[in-house]
mmCIF file of C-alpha atoms in Angstrom:
data_model
loop_
_atom_site.group_PDB
_atom_site.id
_atom_site.type_symbol
_atom_site.label_atom_id
_atom_site.label_comp_id
_atom_site.label_asym_id
_atom_site.label_seq_id
_atom_site.Cartn_x
_atom_site.Cartn_y
_atom_site.Cartn_z
ATOM 1 C CA UNK F 1 -17.246 7.015 10.688
ATOM 2 C CA UNK F 2 -13.458 7.437 10.750
ATOM 3 C CA UNK F 3 -11.538 4.173 11.020
ATOM 4 C CA UNK F 4 -9.546 3.764 14.268
ATOM 5 C CA UNK F 5 -6.318 3.308 12.286
ATOM 6 C CA UNK F 6 -5.631 5.110 9.022
ATOM 7 C CA UNK F 7 -2.552 5.630 6.891
ATOM 8 C CA UNK F 8 1.110 5.210 7.754
ATOM 9 C CA UNK F 9 2.167 8.009 10.076
ATOM 10 C CA UNK F 10 5.870 7.311 9.609
ATOM 11 C CA UNK F 11 8.547 4.809 8.654
ATOM 12 C CA UNK F 12 11.282 3.986 11.176
ATOM 13 C CA UNK F 13 14.812 3.563 9.793
ATOM 14 C CA UNK F 14 17.435 2.515 12.336
ATOM 15 C CA UNK F 15 21.004 3.831 12.094
ATOM 16 C CA UNK F 16 24.162 3.237 14.133
ATOM 17 C CA UNK F 17 25.375 6.787 13.524
ATOM 18 C CA UNK F 18 22.613 9.386 13.381
ATOM 19 C CA UNK F 19 24.884 12.119 12.064
ATOM 20 C CA UNK F 20 26.021 9.903 9.199
ATOM 21 C CA UNK F 21 22.411 8.963 8.475
ATOM 22 C CA UNK F 22 21.512 12.645 8.369
ATOM 23 C CA UNK F 23 24.281 13.321 5.827
ATOM 24 C CA UNK F 24 23.239 10.269 3.794
ATOM 25 C CA UNK F 25 19.643 11.396 3.390
ATOM 26 C CA UNK F 26 20.614 15.040 2.870
ATOM 27 C CA UNK F 27 22.753 13.820 -0.045
ATOM 28 C CA UNK F 28 19.552 12.369 -1.531
ATOM 29 C CA UNK F 29 18.049 15.853 -1.569
ATOM 30 C CA UNK F 30 15.990 15.712 1.619
ATOM 31 C CA UNK F 31 15.571 18.453 4.214
ATOM 32 C CA UNK F 32 15.873 17.096 7.751
ATOM 33 C CA UNK F 33 14.407 18.436 10.982
ATOM 34 C CA UNK F 34 16.654 19.412 13.889
ATOM 35 C CA UNK F 35 17.863 16.455 15.931
ATOM 36 C CA UNK F 36 15.349 15.179 18.460
ATOM 37 C CA UNK F 37 15.675 13.313 21.749
ATOM 38 C CA UNK F 38 12.910 11.129 23.183
ATOM 39 C CA UNK F 39 12.170 12.106 26.762
ATOM 40 C CA UNK F 40 12.945 9.352 29.271
ATOM 41 C CA UNK F 41 14.592 7.178 26.632
ATOM 42 C CA UNK F 42 18.049 6.641 25.199
ATOM 43 C CA UNK F 43 16.947 7.183 21.619
ATOM 44 C CA UNK F 44 17.090 10.190 19.311
ATOM 45 C CA UNK F 45 16.167 10.944 15.733
ATOM 46 C CA UNK F 46 16.145 13.111 12.667
ATOM 47 C CA UNK F 47 12.931 13.280 10.645
ATOM 48 C CA UNK F 48 12.148 13.873 6.992
ATOM 49 C CA UNK F 49 8.730 15.484 6.895
ATOM 50 C CA UNK F 50 6.514 15.109 3.836
ATOM 51 C CA UNK F 51 3.172 16.686 3.055
ATOM 52 C CA UNK F 52 1.718 13.425 4.344
ATOM 53 C CA UNK F 53 3.696 11.087 6.565
ATOM 54 C CA UNK F 54 7.394 11.176 7.316
ATOM 55 C CA UNK F 55 10.586 9.143 7.617
ATOM 56 C CA UNK F 56 12.199 8.794 11.037
ATOM 57 C CA UNK F 57 15.933 8.099 11.246
ATOM 58 C CA UNK F 58 16.272 6.662 14.746
ATOM 59 C CA UNK F 59 19.300 5.615 16.765
ATOM 60 C CA UNK F 60 20.748 5.191 20.231
ATOM 61 C CA UNK F 61 22.091 8.325 21.923
ATOM 62 C CA UNK F 62 22.391 6.969 25.479
ATOM 63 C CA UNK F 63 23.072 3.259 25.936
ATOM 64 C CA UNK F 64 22.341 3.457 29.668
ATOM 65 C CA UNK F 65 18.745 4.581 29.162
ATOM 66 C CA UNK F 66 15.756 2.740 27.664
ATOM 67 C CA UNK F 67 16.668 2.086 24.029
ATOM 68 C CA UNK F 68 13.479 0.195 23.088
ATOM 69 C CA UNK F 69 15.556 -2.824 22.030
ATOM 70 C CA UNK F 70 17.204 -0.967 19.157
ATOM 71 C CA UNK F 71 20.395 -2.943 19.861
ATOM 72 C CA UNK F 72 18.680 -6.030 18.491
ATOM 73 C CA UNK F 73 17.885 -4.265 15.225
ATOM 74 C CA UNK F 74 21.314 -2.653 14.969
ATOM 75 C CA UNK F 75 22.955 -6.059 15.382
ATOM 76 C CA UNK F 76 21.400 -6.950 12.012
ATOM 77 C CA UNK F 77 22.381 -3.640 10.435
ATOM 78 C CA UNK F 78 20.841 -0.340 9.354
ATOM 79 C CA UNK F 79 17.498 -0.364 7.608
ATOM 80 C CA UNK F 80 13.741 -0.014 7.860
ATOM 81 C CA UNK F 81 12.455 -1.638 11.034
ATOM 82 C CA UNK F 82 8.922 -0.408 11.578
ATOM 83 C CA UNK F 83 5.751 1.309 10.470
ATOM 84 C CA UNK F 84 3.812 3.629 12.755
ATOM 85 C CA UNK F 85 0.168 3.932 11.768
ATOM 86 C CA UNK F 86 -1.890 7.059 12.283
ATOM 87 C CA UNK F 87 -4.973 7.429 14.444
ATOM 88 C CA UNK F 88 -7.186 10.336 15.399
ATOM 89 C CA UNK F 89 -8.492 8.291 18.321
ATOM 90 C CA UNK F 90 -5.776 6.222 20.046
ATOM 91 C CA UNK F 91 -8.245 4.835 22.579
ATOM 92 C CA UNK F 92 -10.360 3.423 19.749
ATOM 93 C CA UNK F 93 -7.208 2.038 18.116
ATOM 94 C CA UNK F 94 -6.263 0.334 21.382
ATOM 95 C CA UNK F 95 -9.742 -1.171 21.642
ATOM 96 C CA UNK F 96 -9.487 -2.500 18.079
ATOM 97 C CA UNK F 97 -6.118 -4.126 18.741
ATOM 98 C CA UNK F 98 -7.418 -5.619 21.987
ATOM 99 C CA UNK F 99 -10.447 -7.150 20.234
ATOM 100 C CA UNK F 100 -8.146 -8.622 17.596
ATOM 101 C CA UNK F 101 -5.918 -10.273 20.187
ATOM 102 C CA UNK F 102 -2.825 -8.038 20.039
ATOM 103 C CA UNK F 103 -2.859 -7.318 23.801
ATOM 104 C CA UNK F 104 -1.893 -3.671 23.315
ATOM 105 C CA UNK F 105 -0.086 -1.433 25.772
ATOM 106 C CA UNK F 106 -1.395 2.097 25.816
ATOM 107 C CA UNK F 107 -2.233 4.667 24.843
ATOM 108 C CA UNK F 108 0.981 5.864 26.504
ATOM 109 C CA UNK F 109 2.465 9.343 26.309
ATOM 110 C CA UNK F 110 5.797 10.176 24.704
ATOM 111 C CA UNK F 111 7.534 13.491 24.071
ATOM 112 C CA UNK F 112 10.422 14.375 21.788
ATOM 113 C CA UNK F 113 12.473 17.490 22.408
ATOM 114 C CA UNK F 114 13.998 19.356 19.474
ATOM 115 C CA UNK F 115 16.241 22.406 19.561
ATOM 116 C CA UNK F 116 14.956 25.356 17.552
ATOM 117 C CA UNK F 117 16.188 28.944 17.253
ATOM 118 C CA UNK F 118 13.516 30.026 19.708
ATOM 119 C CA UNK F 119 14.513 27.292 22.171
ATOM 120 C CA UNK F 120 13.575 23.692 22.849
ATOM 121 C CA UNK F 121 10.142 22.530 21.804
ATOM 122 C CA UNK F 122 8.461 19.361 23.029
ATOM 123 C CA UNK F 123 6.533 17.388 20.431
ATOM 124 C CA UNK F 124 4.022 15.086 22.099
ATOM 125 C CA UNK F 125 2.488 11.789 20.995
ATOM 126 C CA UNK F 126 0.229 9.019 22.238
ATOM 127 C CA UNK F 127 1.339 5.519 21.311
ATOM 128 C CA UNK F 128 -0.387 2.145 21.205
ATOM 129 C CA UNK F 129 1.957 -0.840 21.002
ATOM 130 C CA UNK F 130 0.875 -4.433 20.356
ATOM 131 C CA UNK F 131 2.384 -7.023 22.689
ATOM 132 C CA UNK F 132 5.799 -8.394 21.781
ATOM 133 C CA UNK F 133 5.637 -11.298 19.380
ATOM 134 C CA UNK F 134 2.158 -10.549 18.023
ATOM 135 C CA UNK F 135 3.364 -8.764 14.855
ATOM 136 C CA UNK F 136 5.356 -10.823 12.322
ATOM 137 C CA UNK F 137 8.889 -9.624 11.633
ATOM 138 C CA UNK F 138 8.808 -5.838 11.824
ATOM 139 C CA UNK F 139 7.610 -3.183 14.241
ATOM 140 C CA UNK F 140 4.027 -2.002 13.859
ATOM 141 C CA UNK F 141 2.352 0.408 16.253
ATOM 142 C CA UNK F 142 -0.080 3.321 16.403
ATOM 143 C CA UNK F 143 0.990 6.954 16.765
ATOM 144 C CA UNK F 144 -1.299 9.907 17.513
ATOM 145 C CA UNK F 145 0.143 13.439 17.455
ATOM 146 C CA UNK F 146 -1.143 15.685 20.234
ATOM 147 C CA UNK F 147 0.966 18.675 19.085
ATOM 148 C CA UNK F 148 0.593 18.428 15.286
ATOM 149 C CA UNK F 149 1.290 22.123 14.693
ATOM 150 C CA UNK F 150 4.824 21.656 16.042
ATOM 151 C CA UNK F 151 5.525 18.541 14.009
ATOM 152 C CA UNK F 152 5.540 20.065 10.520
ATOM 153 C CA UNK F 153 7.012 23.433 9.587
ATOM 154 C CA UNK F 154 6.797 24.769 5.998
ATOM 155 C CA UNK F 155 10.573 24.800 5.609
ATOM 156 C CA UNK F 156 10.790 21.135 6.652
ATOM 157 C CA UNK F 157 8.545 19.844 3.853
ATOM 158 C CA UNK F 158 10.474 21.505 1.019
ATOM 159 C CA UNK F 159 12.965 19.075 -0.495
ATOM 160 C CA UNK F 160 15.458 19.570 -3.310
ATOM 161 C CA UNK F 161 14.440 16.186 -4.721
ATOM 162 C CA UNK F 162 10.799 17.351 -5.017
ATOM 163 C CA UNK F 163 9.392 14.634 -2.730
ATOM 164 C CA UNK F 164 5.785 15.161 -1.675
ATOM 165 C CA UNK F 165 4.504 11.995 -0.017
ATOM 166 C CA UNK F 166 4.963 8.243 0.188
ATOM 167 C CA UNK F 167 3.267 6.400 -2.644
ATOM 168 C CA UNK F 168 4.006 2.871 -1.458
ATOM 169 C CA UNK F 169 5.918 0.728 1.021
ATOM 170 C CA UNK F 170 7.283 -2.666 -0.014
ATOM 171 C CA UNK F 171 7.444 -5.602 2.387
ATOM 172 C CA UNK F 172 9.249 -8.809 1.444
ATOM 173 C CA UNK F 173 7.701 -11.999 2.796
ATOM 174 C CA UNK F 174 8.418 -15.619 1.951
ATOM 175 C CA UNK F 175 4.920 -16.457 3.180
ATOM 176 C CA UNK F 176 2.509 -13.495 2.827
ATOM 177 C CA UNK F 177 -0.278 -15.037 4.915
ATOM 178 C CA UNK F 178 0.674 -13.711 8.380
ATOM 179 C CA UNK F 179 1.360 -10.208 7.031
ATOM 180 C CA UNK F 180 -1.907 -10.160 5.093
ATOM 181 C CA UNK F 181 -3.761 -11.268 8.220
ATOM 182 C CA UNK F 182 -2.146 -8.469 10.239
ATOM 183 C CA UNK F 183 -3.362 -5.780 7.872
ATOM 184 C CA UNK F 184 -6.808 -7.350 7.449
ATOM 185 C CA UNK F 185 -7.269 -7.291 11.198
ATOM 186 C CA UNK F 186 -5.989 -3.720 11.579
ATOM 187 C CA UNK F 187 -7.640 -2.153 8.514
ATOM 188 C CA UNK F 188 -10.410 -4.598 7.629
ATOM 189 C CA UNK F 189 -10.522 -7.366 5.026
ATOM 190 C CA UNK F 190 -11.779 -4.902 2.417
ATOM 191 C CA UNK F 191 -8.479 -2.990 2.639
ATOM 192 C CA UNK F 192 -6.336 -5.870 1.339
ATOM 193 C CA UNK F 193 -6.467 -6.818 -2.337
ATOM 194 C CA UNK F 194 -5.459 -10.467 -2.575
ATOM 195 C CA UNK F 195 -6.696 -10.938 -6.145
ATOM 196 C CA UNK F 196 -3.795 -9.113 -7.788
ATOM 197 C CA UNK F 197 -0.407 -10.784 -8.361
ATOM 198 C CA UNK F 198 0.897 -9.692 -4.948
ATOM 199 C CA UNK F 199 -1.272 -8.617 -1.984
ATOM 200 C CA UNK F 200 -1.689 -4.837 -1.725
ATOM 201 C CA UNK F 201 -2.966 -2.979 1.334
ATOM 202 C CA UNK F 202 -4.901 0.268 0.992
ATOM 203 C CA UNK F 203 -4.179 2.103 4.252
ATOM 204 C CA UNK F 204 -6.479 4.975 3.328
ATOM 205 C CA UNK F 205 -3.577 7.021 2.029
ATOM 206 C CA UNK F 206 -0.594 5.086 0.673
ATOM 207 C CA UNK F 207 -0.295 1.453 -0.393
ATOM 208 C CA UNK F 208 1.688 -1.387 1.162
ATOM 209 C CA UNK F 209 2.674 -4.181 -1.221
ATOM 210 C CA UNK F 210 3.725 -7.615 0.026
ATOM 211 C CA UNK F 211 6.053 -9.414 -2.382
ATOM 212 C CA UNK F 212 8.220 -12.558 -2.315
ATOM 213 C CA UNK F 213 11.976 -11.915 -2.052
ATOM 214 C CA UNK F 214 12.515 -13.392 -5.528
ATOM 215 C CA UNK F 215 10.405 -10.580 -7.043
ATOM 216 C CA UNK F 216 12.489 -7.731 -5.635
ATOM 217 C CA UNK F 217 15.075 -7.763 -8.432
ATOM 218 C CA UNK F 218 12.436 -7.228 -11.119
ATOM 219 C CA UNK F 219 10.471 -4.825 -8.928
ATOM 220 C CA UNK F 220 13.545 -2.610 -8.410
ATOM 221 C CA UNK F 221 15.832 -3.184 -11.407
ATOM 222 C CA UNK F 222 19.441 -2.083 -11.433
ATOM 223 C CA UNK F 223 20.029 -1.833 -7.663
ATOM 224 C CA UNK F 224 20.606 -5.478 -6.667
ATOM 225 C CA UNK F 225 17.416 -5.425 -4.605
ATOM 226 C CA UNK F 226 17.263 -8.009 -1.849
ATOM 227 C CA UNK F 227 15.980 -8.494 1.670
ATOM 228 C CA UNK F 228 18.809 -7.945 4.156
ATOM 229 C CA UNK F 229 16.765 -8.463 7.333
ATOM 230 C CA UNK F 230 14.880 -11.527 8.613
ATOM 231 C CA UNK F 231 11.624 -12.028 6.724
ATOM 232 C CA UNK F 232 9.092 -10.542 6.655
ATOM 233 C CA UNK F 233 10.763 -7.142 6.467
ATOM 234 C CA UNK F 234 10.325 -3.664 5.021
ATOM 235 C CA UNK F 235 12.717 -3.249 2.103
ATOM 236 C CA UNK F 236 11.664 -0.138 0.189
ATOM 237 C CA UNK F 237 9.615 3.010 -0.009
ATOM 238 C CA UNK F 238 8.406 4.736 -3.132
ATOM 239 C CA UNK F 239 8.019 8.499 -2.967
ATOM 240 C CA UNK F 240 5.791 10.638 -5.161
ATOM 241 C CA UNK F 241 7.589 13.704 -6.533
ATOM 242 C CA UNK F 242 6.326 16.826 -8.274
ATOM 243 C CA UNK F 243 8.986 16.898 -11.013
ATOM 244 C CA UNK F 244 11.008 13.752 -11.779
ATOM 245 C CA UNK F 245 13.505 15.689 -13.911
ATOM 246 C CA UNK F 246 14.344 17.939 -10.987
ATOM 247 C CA UNK F 247 14.587 14.846 -8.791
ATOM 248 C CA UNK F 248 17.211 13.360 -11.099
ATOM 249 C CA UNK F 249 19.105 16.659 -11.214
ATOM 250 C CA UNK F 250 19.110 16.922 -7.412
ATOM 251 C CA UNK F 251 20.406 13.369 -7.014
ATOM 252 C CA UNK F 252 23.080 13.658 -9.667
ATOM 253 C CA UNK F 253 24.274 17.007 -8.278
ATOM 254 C CA UNK F 254 25.516 15.195 -5.141
ATOM 255 C CA UNK F 255 26.961 12.191 -6.969
ATOM 256 C CA UNK F 256 24.033 9.815 -6.525
ATOM 257 C CA UNK F 257 23.466 7.563 -9.543
ATOM 258 C CA UNK F 258 19.755 6.651 -9.655
ATOM 259 C CA UNK F 259 18.702 3.765 -11.877
ATOM 260 C CA UNK F 260 15.687 4.073 -14.192
ATOM 261 C CA UNK F 261 12.670 2.009 -13.279
ATOM 262 C CA UNK F 262 9.261 1.441 -14.902
ATOM 263 C CA UNK F 263 7.591 4.540 -16.318
ATOM 264 C CA UNK F 264 8.816 7.765 -14.649
ATOM 265 C CA UNK F 265 10.716 6.110 -11.803
ATOM 266 C CA UNK F 266 14.198 6.536 -10.366
ATOM 267 C CA UNK F 267 15.624 3.960 -7.934
ATOM 268 C CA UNK F 268 18.397 4.425 -5.370
ATOM 269 C CA UNK F 269 20.395 1.488 -3.992
ATOM 270 C CA UNK F 270 19.867 0.628 -0.318
ATOM 271 C CA UNK F 271 23.567 1.247 0.362
ATOM 272 C CA UNK F 272 22.975 4.929 -0.430
ATOM 273 C CA UNK F 273 19.950 5.231 1.881
ATOM 274 C CA UNK F 274 20.790 3.601 5.242
ATOM 275 C CA UNK F 275 19.725 0.148 4.132
ATOM 276 C CA UNK F 276 16.460 1.150 2.433
ATOM 277 C CA UNK F 277 15.725 1.038 -1.301
ATOM 278 C CA UNK F 278 14.286 4.447 -2.203
ATOM 279 C CA UNK F 279 12.253 4.867 -5.363
ATOM 280 C CA UNK F 280 11.010 8.178 -6.757
ATOM 281 C CA UNK F 281 8.014 8.314 -9.082
ATOM 282 C CA UNK F 282 6.663 11.271 -11.025
ATOM 283 C CA UNK F 283 3.330 12.625 -9.870
#
């Protein structure tokens, strides 16, 4: 039986200036989708689509409309603010969250309009949001795509830096207990390895590691890695690439200076990626 919640659908990265964020990530060798606008809200985005999962650069485009409290996140600064988890059955996901005491809202419908050569297309989703204050530190919600064929085009998943998919997300937490409990309740106790040095969550696709802030410098050498948001927070993502040599060439061609990490890994400072440490690892 398919689990109600599986994998990370996308990472949310908040930015004050969406156009600058677009240029920042394009400089890292990513292809970005056309700009989107959430229907009935004051938020817009650019997305970086991968073979599995994607990165959402989100910002405010109309301060008079519903901004989903992005002002609070922007007051801290740019960076990773949330993880949206995938579900083939949002009703079942809502039932799971209700049983676990997260008092969810939804499933609710959301649409995002994007301008294409053939005209505007509406991408549609169903969302399940836990009640405010029930998730420690960062945003966590469920996202189901009802128009998946419109979400990913072949030209959007081809990147000069050879990125294929997310290998791992890194969360910094002074006290891992509440974050571990969150993922045990959403994915099951079997999904969280607490025997290893730092807890690691198996989402069914990528991993989520939970590390103390003091371990970030050794985990991401050469980029002055630190948590810049209130703990617990998402500090980094590690992307799997098809050819690490081509990744380095793509980064260096635009003036980015990646630092070598363990094995076949290249690490980019958060200042060069809208407040997020980005690590590339050979496949």
